Short mmCIF file of N, CA and C and ligand atoms in Angstrom, two decimals:
data_model
loop_
_atom_site.label_atom_id
_atom_site.label_comp_id
_atom_site.label_asym_id
_atom_site.label_seq_id
_atom_site.Cartn_x
_atom_site.Cartn_y
_atom_site.Cartn_z
N UNK B 1 -130.35 64.99 43.38
CA UNK B 1 -129.62 64.11 44.31
C UNK B 1 -130.59 63.66 45.39
N UNK B 2 -130.57 62.37 45.67
CA UNK B 2 -131.47 61.85 46.70
C UNK B 2 -130.69 61.11 47.77
N UNK B 3 -131.10 61.30 49.00
CA UNK B 3 -130.52 60.56 50.11
C UNK B 3 -131.64 59.90 50.88
N UNK B 4 -131.35 58.72 51.38
CA UNK B 4 -132.32 58.01 52.19
C UNK B 4 -131.97 58.22 53.66
N UNK B 5 -132.95 58.58 54.46
CA UNK B 5 -132.75 58.73 55.90
C UNK B 5 -133.55 57.63 56.60
N UNK B 6 -132.92 56.98 57.57
CA UNK B 6 -133.64 55.92 58.27
C UNK B 6 -133.91 56.26 59.73
N UNK B 7 -133.68 57.53 60.11
CA UNK B 7 -133.98 57.95 61.48
C UNK B 7 -133.89 59.47 61.57
N UNK B 8 -134.47 60.06 62.61
CA UNK B 8 -134.30 61.50 62.80
C UNK B 8 -132.81 61.88 62.91
N UNK B 9 -132.02 61.00 63.51
CA UNK B 9 -130.58 61.29 63.65
C UNK B 9 -129.90 61.34 62.28
N UNK B 10 -130.33 60.48 61.37
CA UNK B 10 -129.74 60.50 60.02
C UNK B 10 -130.13 61.78 59.29
N UNK B 11 -131.36 62.21 59.47
CA UNK B 11 -131.79 63.48 58.87
C UNK B 11 -130.97 64.64 59.45
N UNK B 12 -130.71 64.56 60.76
CA UNK B 12 -129.90 65.60 61.41
C UNK B 12 -128.47 65.57 60.90
N UNK B 13 -127.96 64.38 60.60
CA UNK B 13 -126.60 64.29 60.05
C UNK B 13 -126.53 65.01 58.70
N UNK B 14 -127.52 64.78 57.87
CA UNK B 14 -127.55 65.44 56.55
C UNK B 14 -127.60 66.96 56.73
N UNK B 15 -128.45 67.41 57.64
CA UNK B 15 -128.58 68.86 57.87
C UNK B 15 -127.26 69.45 58.37
N UNK B 16 -126.57 68.73 59.24
CA UNK B 16 -125.31 69.22 59.79
C UNK B 16 -124.22 69.25 58.72
N UNK B 17 -124.19 68.23 57.87
CA UNK B 17 -123.23 68.23 56.75
C UNK B 17 -123.46 69.46 55.87
N UNK B 18 -124.72 69.72 55.58
CA UNK B 18 -125.07 70.87 54.75
C UNK B 18 -124.66 72.18 55.44
N UNK B 19 -124.99 72.29 56.71
CA UNK B 19 -124.71 73.53 57.45
C UNK B 19 -123.25 73.92 57.37
N UNK B 20 -122.38 72.92 57.44
CA UNK B 20 -120.95 73.18 57.43
C UNK B 20 -120.43 73.74 56.11
N UNK B 21 -121.27 73.69 55.09
CA UNK B 21 -120.84 74.12 53.76
C UNK B 21 -121.50 75.43 53.31
N UNK B 22 -122.38 75.96 54.14
CA UNK B 22 -123.13 77.14 53.73
C UNK B 22 -122.35 78.43 53.95
N UNK B 23 -122.72 79.44 53.17
CA UNK B 23 -122.09 80.75 53.35
C UNK B 23 -123.17 81.85 53.38
N UNK B 24 -122.76 83.02 53.74
CA UNK B 24 -123.68 84.15 53.85
C UNK B 24 -124.45 84.35 52.55
N UNK B 25 -125.75 84.55 52.67
CA UNK B 25 -126.60 84.79 51.50
C UNK B 25 -127.22 83.54 50.92
N UNK B 26 -126.87 82.38 51.47
CA UNK B 26 -127.41 81.12 50.92
C UNK B 26 -128.89 80.96 51.29
N UNK B 27 -129.65 80.47 50.32
CA UNK B 27 -131.09 80.27 50.49
C UNK B 27 -131.45 78.81 50.26
N UNK B 28 -132.16 78.25 51.22
CA UNK B 28 -132.66 76.88 51.11
C UNK B 28 -134.18 76.92 51.16
N UNK B 29 -134.83 76.10 50.34
CA UNK B 29 -136.27 75.92 50.52
C UNK B 29 -136.51 74.50 50.99
N UNK B 30 -137.57 74.34 51.75
CA UNK B 30 -137.87 73.06 52.37
C UNK B 30 -139.33 72.74 52.14
N UNK B 31 -139.57 71.64 51.41
CA UNK B 31 -140.95 71.21 51.16
C UNK B 31 -141.15 69.83 51.77
N UNK B 32 -142.38 69.52 52.04
CA UNK B 32 -142.70 68.20 52.59
C UNK B 32 -143.99 68.28 53.38
N UNK B 33 -144.72 67.17 53.41
CA UNK B 33 -145.99 67.15 54.13
C UNK B 33 -145.78 67.32 55.62
N UNK B 34 -146.86 67.59 56.29
CA UNK B 34 -146.83 67.67 57.75
C UNK B 34 -146.25 66.37 58.31
N UNK B 35 -145.27 66.51 59.20
CA UNK B 35 -144.66 65.32 59.80
C UNK B 35 -143.55 64.72 58.98
N UNK B 36 -143.24 65.32 57.84
CA UNK B 36 -142.16 64.79 57.00
C UNK B 36 -140.81 64.92 57.69
N UNK B 37 -140.61 66.05 58.37
CA UNK B 37 -139.35 66.26 59.07
C UNK B 37 -138.69 67.60 58.79
N UNK B 38 -139.47 68.56 58.31
CA UNK B 38 -138.93 69.89 57.98
C UNK B 38 -138.37 70.57 59.23
N UNK B 39 -139.13 70.51 60.32
CA UNK B 39 -138.67 71.16 61.55
C UNK B 39 -137.48 70.42 62.14
N UNK B 40 -137.53 69.10 62.09
CA UNK B 40 -136.40 68.28 62.55
C UNK B 40 -135.13 68.67 61.81
N UNK B 41 -135.25 68.80 60.51
CA UNK B 41 -134.12 69.18 59.66
C UNK B 41 -133.63 70.59 60.01
N UNK B 42 -134.56 71.52 60.15
CA UNK B 42 -134.19 72.92 60.40
C UNK B 42 -133.53 73.10 61.76
N UNK B 43 -134.04 72.37 62.77
CA UNK B 43 -133.42 72.45 64.11
C UNK B 43 -131.96 71.98 64.06
N UNK B 44 -131.73 70.88 63.36
CA UNK B 44 -130.37 70.34 63.27
C UNK B 44 -129.46 71.28 62.47
N UNK B 45 -130.03 71.87 61.43
CA UNK B 45 -129.26 72.81 60.62
C UNK B 45 -128.86 74.02 61.46
N UNK B 46 -129.83 74.57 62.18
CA UNK B 46 -129.55 75.74 63.01
C UNK B 46 -128.53 75.44 64.09
N UNK B 47 -128.67 74.28 64.71
CA UNK B 47 -127.73 73.89 65.76
C UNK B 47 -126.31 73.83 65.20
N UNK B 48 -126.18 73.24 64.01
CA UNK B 48 -124.87 73.12 63.39
C UNK B 48 -124.34 74.47 62.90
N UNK B 49 -125.24 75.43 62.75
CA UNK B 49 -124.81 76.78 62.39
C UNK B 49 -124.47 77.60 63.63
N UNK B 50 -124.54 76.97 64.78
CA UNK B 50 -124.15 77.64 66.02
C UNK B 50 -125.27 78.37 66.73
N UNK B 51 -126.53 78.10 66.33
CA UNK B 51 -127.67 78.72 67.02
C UNK B 51 -127.89 77.99 68.34
N UNK B 52 -127.94 78.75 69.43
CA UNK B 52 -128.13 78.12 70.73
C UNK B 52 -129.58 78.12 71.17
N UNK B 53 -130.32 79.11 70.74
CA UNK B 53 -131.74 79.18 71.11
C UNK B 53 -132.51 78.05 70.46
N UNK B 54 -133.64 77.70 71.09
CA UNK B 54 -134.50 76.67 70.52
C UNK B 54 -135.18 77.21 69.26
N UNK B 55 -135.15 76.42 68.22
CA UNK B 55 -135.79 76.81 66.97
C UNK B 55 -137.18 76.20 66.91
N UNK B 56 -138.18 77.06 66.79
CA UNK B 56 -139.57 76.60 66.68
C UNK B 56 -140.13 77.02 65.33
N UNK B 57 -141.28 76.46 65.02
CA UNK B 57 -141.91 76.83 63.76
C UNK B 57 -142.31 78.31 63.77
N UNK B 58 -142.01 79.04 62.71
CA UNK B 58 -142.34 80.47 62.67
C UNK B 58 -143.69 80.77 62.06
N UNK B 59 -144.61 79.80 62.07
CA UNK B 59 -145.87 79.97 61.34
C UNK B 59 -146.58 81.28 61.64
N UNK B 60 -146.54 81.70 62.89
CA UNK B 60 -147.31 82.88 63.25
C UNK B 60 -146.51 84.17 63.19
N UNK B 61 -145.24 84.04 62.88
CA UNK B 61 -144.40 85.24 62.81
C UNK B 61 -143.83 85.45 61.41
N UNK B 62 -144.06 84.47 60.52
CA UNK B 62 -143.53 84.48 59.15
C UNK B 62 -142.02 84.30 59.12
N UNK B 63 -141.30 85.11 59.89
CA UNK B 63 -139.86 84.91 59.88
C UNK B 63 -139.29 85.06 61.29
N UNK B 64 -138.37 84.17 61.60
CA UNK B 64 -137.66 84.25 62.88
C UNK B 64 -136.17 84.37 62.60
N UNK B 65 -135.53 85.23 63.36
CA UNK B 65 -134.09 85.45 63.18
C UNK B 65 -133.35 84.89 64.39
N UNK B 66 -132.26 84.20 64.11
CA UNK B 66 -131.44 83.62 65.18
C UNK B 66 -129.99 84.06 65.01
N UNK B 67 -129.31 84.14 66.14
CA UNK B 67 -127.89 84.43 66.12
C UNK B 67 -127.13 83.12 66.10
N UNK B 68 -126.24 82.98 65.14
CA UNK B 68 -125.35 81.81 65.08
C UNK B 68 -124.00 82.26 64.58
N UNK B 69 -123.23 81.31 64.06
CA UNK B 69 -121.96 81.69 63.44
C UNK B 69 -122.24 82.64 62.28
N UNK B 70 -123.36 82.37 61.60
CA UNK B 70 -123.95 83.30 60.64
C UNK B 70 -125.35 83.60 61.17
N UNK B 71 -125.91 84.77 60.82
CA UNK B 71 -127.33 84.96 61.15
C UNK B 71 -128.14 83.85 60.46
N UNK B 72 -129.16 83.37 61.13
CA UNK B 72 -129.98 82.29 60.58
C UNK B 72 -131.43 82.74 60.57
N UNK B 73 -132.05 82.72 59.39
CA UNK B 73 -133.43 83.17 59.23
C UNK B 73 -134.30 81.97 58.86
N UNK B 74 -135.35 81.77 59.62
CA UNK B 74 -136.29 80.68 59.37
C UNK B 74 -137.64 81.29 59.01
N UNK B 75 -138.04 81.08 57.77
CA UNK B 75 -139.26 81.70 57.27
C UNK B 75 -140.31 80.65 56.94
N UNK B 76 -141.55 80.96 57.24
CA UNK B 76 -142.67 80.11 56.86
C UNK B 76 -143.62 80.97 56.04
N UNK B 77 -143.72 80.66 54.76
CA UNK B 77 -144.50 81.51 53.84
C UNK B 77 -145.97 81.10 53.78
N UNK B 78 -146.38 80.18 54.66
CA UNK B 78 -147.73 79.63 54.58
C UNK B 78 -148.80 80.71 54.56
N UNK B 79 -148.62 81.72 55.39
CA UNK B 79 -149.66 82.76 55.48
C UNK B 79 -149.49 83.85 54.42
N UNK B 80 -148.56 83.64 53.54
CA UNK B 80 -148.32 84.65 52.49
C UNK B 80 -148.88 84.20 51.15
N UNK B 81 -149.69 83.13 51.16
CA UNK B 81 -150.23 82.62 49.89
C UNK B 81 -150.92 83.75 49.14
N UNK B 82 -150.64 83.83 47.87
CA UNK B 82 -151.24 84.84 46.98
C UNK B 82 -150.87 86.27 47.33
N UNK B 83 -149.81 86.43 48.09
CA UNK B 83 -149.44 87.80 48.44
C UNK B 83 -148.97 88.54 47.19
N UNK B 84 -149.37 89.78 47.10
CA UNK B 84 -149.03 90.59 45.92
C UNK B 84 -147.90 91.55 46.27
N UNK B 85 -147.57 91.56 47.53
CA UNK B 85 -146.68 92.58 48.04
C UNK B 85 -145.29 92.00 48.26
N UNK B 86 -144.28 92.72 47.85
CA UNK B 86 -142.92 92.31 48.16
C UNK B 86 -142.61 92.80 49.57
N UNK B 87 -142.45 91.86 50.48
CA UNK B 87 -142.31 92.23 51.89
C UNK B 87 -140.85 92.48 52.28
N UNK B 88 -140.03 92.70 51.29
CA UNK B 88 -138.63 93.01 51.60
C UNK B 88 -137.78 91.76 51.77
N UNK B 89 -138.16 90.70 51.06
CA UNK B 89 -137.45 89.43 51.21
C UNK B 89 -135.97 89.54 50.84
N UNK B 90 -135.68 90.42 49.89
CA UNK B 90 -134.31 90.52 49.40
C UNK B 90 -133.30 90.79 50.51
N UNK B 91 -133.75 91.50 51.51
CA UNK B 91 -132.85 91.79 52.63
C UNK B 91 -132.35 90.50 53.28
N UNK B 92 -133.23 89.50 53.28
CA UNK B 92 -132.84 88.21 53.84
C UNK B 92 -132.08 87.40 52.81
N UNK B 93 -132.65 87.31 51.61
CA UNK B 93 -132.11 86.40 50.61
C UNK B 93 -130.72 86.81 50.14
N UNK B 94 -130.43 88.09 50.18
CA UNK B 94 -129.11 88.53 49.73
C UNK B 94 -128.30 89.09 50.88
N UNK B 95 -128.73 88.79 52.08
CA UNK B 95 -128.09 89.36 53.26
C UNK B 95 -126.88 88.57 53.72
N UNK B 96 -126.59 88.72 54.98
CA UNK B 96 -125.35 88.16 55.52
C UNK B 96 -125.59 86.83 56.23
N UNK B 97 -126.81 86.30 56.07
CA UNK B 97 -127.12 85.07 56.79
C UNK B 97 -127.58 83.95 55.88
N UNK B 98 -127.96 82.84 56.51
CA UNK B 98 -128.53 81.69 55.82
C UNK B 98 -130.04 81.72 56.05
N UNK B 99 -130.80 81.52 54.98
CA UNK B 99 -132.26 81.54 55.09
C UNK B 99 -132.86 80.19 54.70
N UNK B 100 -133.76 79.69 55.54
CA UNK B 100 -134.55 78.51 55.21
C UNK B 100 -136.00 78.96 55.04
N UNK B 101 -136.60 78.63 53.90
CA UNK B 101 -137.99 79.00 53.66
C UNK B 101 -138.85 77.75 53.53
N UNK B 102 -139.87 77.66 54.38
CA UNK B 102 -140.87 76.60 54.23
C UNK B 102 -142.07 77.17 53.48
N UNK B 103 -142.79 76.32 52.74
CA UNK B 103 -143.91 76.75 51.89
C UNK B 103 -143.44 77.79 50.88
N UNK B 104 -142.24 77.57 50.34
CA UNK B 104 -141.62 78.55 49.45
C UNK B 104 -142.44 78.76 48.17
N UNK B 105 -143.22 77.74 47.78
CA UNK B 105 -143.99 77.88 46.53
C UNK B 105 -144.98 79.05 46.62
N UNK B 106 -145.35 79.43 47.85
CA UNK B 106 -146.30 80.53 48.02
C UNK B 106 -145.68 81.89 47.68
N UNK B 107 -144.36 81.95 47.66
CA UNK B 107 -143.71 83.23 47.33
C UNK B 107 -142.70 83.03 46.19
N UNK B 108 -143.03 82.05 45.36
CA UNK B 108 -142.17 81.68 44.23
C UNK B 108 -141.62 82.89 43.47
N UNK B 109 -142.49 83.85 43.20
CA UNK B 109 -142.10 85.01 42.38
C UNK B 109 -141.01 85.86 43.02
N UNK B 110 -140.86 85.74 44.30
CA UNK B 110 -139.90 86.58 45.01
C UNK B 110 -138.60 85.86 45.33
N UNK B 111 -138.55 84.57 44.97
CA UNK B 111 -137.37 83.78 45.35
C UNK B 111 -136.24 83.95 44.34
N UNK B 112 -135.03 84.17 44.82
CA UNK B 112 -133.89 84.18 43.90
C UNK B 112 -133.76 82.81 43.23
N UNK B 113 -133.24 82.79 42.01
CA UNK B 113 -133.10 81.52 41.30
C UNK B 113 -132.01 80.65 41.89
N UNK B 114 -130.97 81.28 42.42
CA UNK B 114 -129.85 80.52 42.96
C UNK B 114 -130.17 80.08 44.37
N UNK B 115 -130.55 78.82 44.47
CA UNK B 115 -130.94 78.32 45.78
C UNK B 115 -130.88 76.80 45.77
N UNK B 116 -131.05 76.23 46.95
CA UNK B 116 -131.10 74.77 47.06
C UNK B 116 -132.50 74.38 47.51
N UNK B 117 -133.20 73.63 46.66
CA UNK B 117 -134.54 73.17 47.01
C UNK B 117 -134.44 71.77 47.60
N UNK B 118 -135.04 71.59 48.75
CA UNK B 118 -134.99 70.31 49.45
C UNK B 118 -136.41 69.83 49.70
N UNK B 119 -136.67 68.58 49.34
CA UNK B 119 -137.98 68.01 49.62
C UNK B 119 -137.81 66.77 50.47
N UNK B 120 -138.58 66.69 51.51
CA UNK B 120 -138.54 65.51 52.38
C UNK B 120 -139.83 64.74 52.19
N UNK B 121 -139.71 63.47 51.84
CA UNK B 121 -140.91 62.64 51.67
C UNK B 121 -140.92 61.49 52.66
N UNK B 122 -142.10 61.25 53.13
CA UNK B 122 -142.35 60.17 54.09
C UNK B 122 -142.34 58.83 53.35
N UNK B 123 -141.56 57.90 53.87
CA UNK B 123 -141.52 56.56 53.25
C UNK B 123 -142.02 55.49 54.20
N UNK B 124 -141.86 55.75 55.49
CA UNK B 124 -142.26 54.80 56.52
C UNK B 124 -142.06 55.49 57.86
N UNK B 125 -142.39 54.82 58.93
CA UNK B 125 -142.36 55.46 60.24
C UNK B 125 -141.08 56.25 60.49
N UNK B 126 -139.94 55.65 60.18
CA UNK B 126 -138.66 56.32 60.43
C UNK B 126 -137.87 56.55 59.13
N UNK B 127 -138.48 56.25 58.02
CA UNK B 127 -137.80 56.35 56.73
C UNK B 127 -138.25 57.58 55.97
N UNK B 128 -137.28 58.29 55.44
CA UNK B 128 -137.58 59.47 54.62
C UNK B 128 -136.65 59.48 53.42
N UNK B 129 -137.11 60.09 52.34
CA UNK B 129 -136.23 60.40 51.22
C UNK B 129 -136.05 61.91 51.17
N UNK B 130 -134.80 62.34 51.10
CA UNK B 130 -134.52 63.77 50.95
C UNK B 130 -134.03 64.00 49.53
N UNK B 131 -134.75 64.82 48.80
CA UNK B 131 -134.40 65.13 47.41
C UNK B 131 -133.86 66.55 47.34
N UNK B 132 -132.66 66.66 46.81
CA UNK B 132 -131.99 67.96 46.71
C UNK B 132 -131.96 68.40 45.26
N UNK B 133 -132.44 69.60 45.00
CA UNK B 133 -132.33 70.18 43.66
C UNK B 133 -131.48 71.44 43.75
N UNK B 134 -130.24 71.32 43.26
CA UNK B 134 -129.31 72.45 43.31
C UNK B 134 -129.59 73.39 42.15
N UNK B 135 -129.80 74.66 42.45
CA UNK B 135 -130.11 75.63 41.40
C UNK B 135 -128.98 76.63 41.18
N UNK B 136 -127.76 76.20 41.54
CA UNK B 136 -126.56 76.99 41.22
C UNK B 136 -125.36 76.05 41.32
N UNK B 137 -124.25 76.48 40.73
CA UNK B 137 -123.04 75.66 40.75
C UNK B 137 -122.56 75.46 42.19
N UNK B 138 -122.66 76.51 43.00
CA UNK B 138 -122.28 76.43 44.42
C UNK B 138 -123.03 75.29 45.11
N UNK B 139 -124.33 75.21 44.89
CA UNK B 139 -125.10 74.16 45.55
C UNK B 139 -124.89 72.79 44.91
N UNK B 140 -124.56 72.76 43.62
CA UNK B 140 -124.23 71.48 42.99
C UNK B 140 -123.01 70.85 43.66
N UNK B 141 -122.00 71.70 43.89
CA UNK B 141 -120.79 71.23 44.56
C UNK B 141 -121.12 70.71 45.96
N UNK B 142 -121.91 71.48 46.67
CA UNK B 142 -122.30 71.10 48.03
C UNK B 142 -123.02 69.75 48.03
N UNK B 143 -123.93 69.56 47.10
CA UNK B 143 -124.69 68.30 47.04
C UNK B 143 -123.77 67.12 46.77
N UNK B 144 -122.82 67.30 45.87
CA UNK B 144 -121.87 66.22 45.59
C UNK B 144 -121.08 65.85 46.85
N UNK B 145 -120.67 66.87 47.58
CA UNK B 145 -119.89 66.62 48.80
C UNK B 145 -120.73 65.89 49.85
N UNK B 146 -121.96 66.34 50.02
CA UNK B 146 -122.83 65.69 51.01
C UNK B 146 -123.06 64.23 50.63
N UNK B 147 -123.29 64.01 49.36
CA UNK B 147 -123.53 62.64 48.88
C UNK B 147 -122.35 61.73 49.26
N UNK B 148 -121.13 62.25 49.10
CA UNK B 148 -119.93 61.46 49.41
C UNK B 148 -119.73 61.28 50.92
N UNK B 149 -120.12 62.28 51.68
CA UNK B 149 -119.78 62.29 53.11
C UNK B 149 -120.86 61.64 54.00
N UNK B 150 -122.06 61.52 53.51
CA UNK B 150 -123.17 61.03 54.34
C UNK B 150 -122.97 59.56 54.68
N UNK B 151 -123.03 59.27 55.97
CA UNK B 151 -122.81 57.88 56.39
C UNK B 151 -124.10 57.06 56.36
N UNK B 152 -125.23 57.74 56.54
CA UNK B 152 -126.52 57.06 56.49
C UNK B 152 -126.87 56.30 57.76
N UNK B 153 -126.04 56.43 58.79
CA UNK B 153 -126.31 55.69 60.04
C UNK B 153 -127.31 56.42 60.94
P1 LIG D 1 -142.65 68.85 59.75
O1 LIG D 1 -141.94 70.07 60.28
O2 LIG D 1 -142.27 68.52 58.34
O3 LIG D 1 -144.13 68.89 59.93
P2 LIG D 1 -141.47 67.56 62.04
O4 LIG D 1 -139.98 67.67 61.90
O5 LIG D 1 -142.15 68.50 62.97
O6 LIG D 1 -142.14 67.60 60.59
O7 LIG D 1 -141.84 66.09 62.49
C1 LIG D 1 -141.23 64.94 61.96
C2 LIG D 1 -141.51 63.79 62.91
O8 LIG D 1 -141.09 62.56 62.30
C3 LIG D 1 -140.71 63.94 64.19
O9 LIG D 1 -141.49 63.46 65.27
C4 LIG D 1 -139.51 63.02 63.95
O10 LIG D 1 -138.97 62.51 65.15
C5 LIG D 1 -140.15 61.93 63.13
N1 LIG D 1 -139.21 61.19 62.27
C6 LIG D 1 -139.12 59.85 62.19
N2 LIG D 1 -138.19 59.46 61.33
C7 LIG D 1 -137.64 60.59 60.82
C8 LIG D 1 -136.59 60.82 59.88
N3 LIG D 1 -135.95 59.83 59.25
N4 LIG D 1 -136.29 62.12 59.59
C9 LIG D 1 -136.95 63.12 60.21
N5 LIG D 1 -137.95 62.97 61.10
C10 LIG D 1 -138.29 61.71 61.42
MG1 LIG D 2 -142.69 71.92 60.90
#
């Protein structure tokens, strides 16, 4: 499923629509080049999940935990490339919160199969394409709903 975003606000709308449909234990991965909008998307998602604290990139901490309506975990796997060690990811992935993983390909072997993969691609200064790959029936339903509900404004 692909959606076109024509502004940061439109990307935030998509993230907020998604946030409203998530449940405990849901895992999202987020791919995209630097400046694509991963942090923009994650901030809007967290806000819609009821996180009040400012969400920053967790590059130097690997994972940041936030309190929201559900616990919200923001992970950056960039520094885990080629890691051989299972760092206890399951506690997050199967836990009581929502997890967003950036650079998820670096920990591919540890990722549960049931997840929503999201890729943001740069199309122009304010234009992005968001590609959603649902890897479970739960996320397929969510993607269909978002597709119907997104205003694109
Ligand atoms: P990343 O985390 O992927 O490196 P950021 O979210 O930090 O990217 O930065 C994206 C930048 O692009 C922000 O300055 C944002 O305002 C800008 N931008 C412009 N148009 C869009 C859009 N449609 N969606 C998301 N971000 C956009
Ligand atoms: Mg970022």
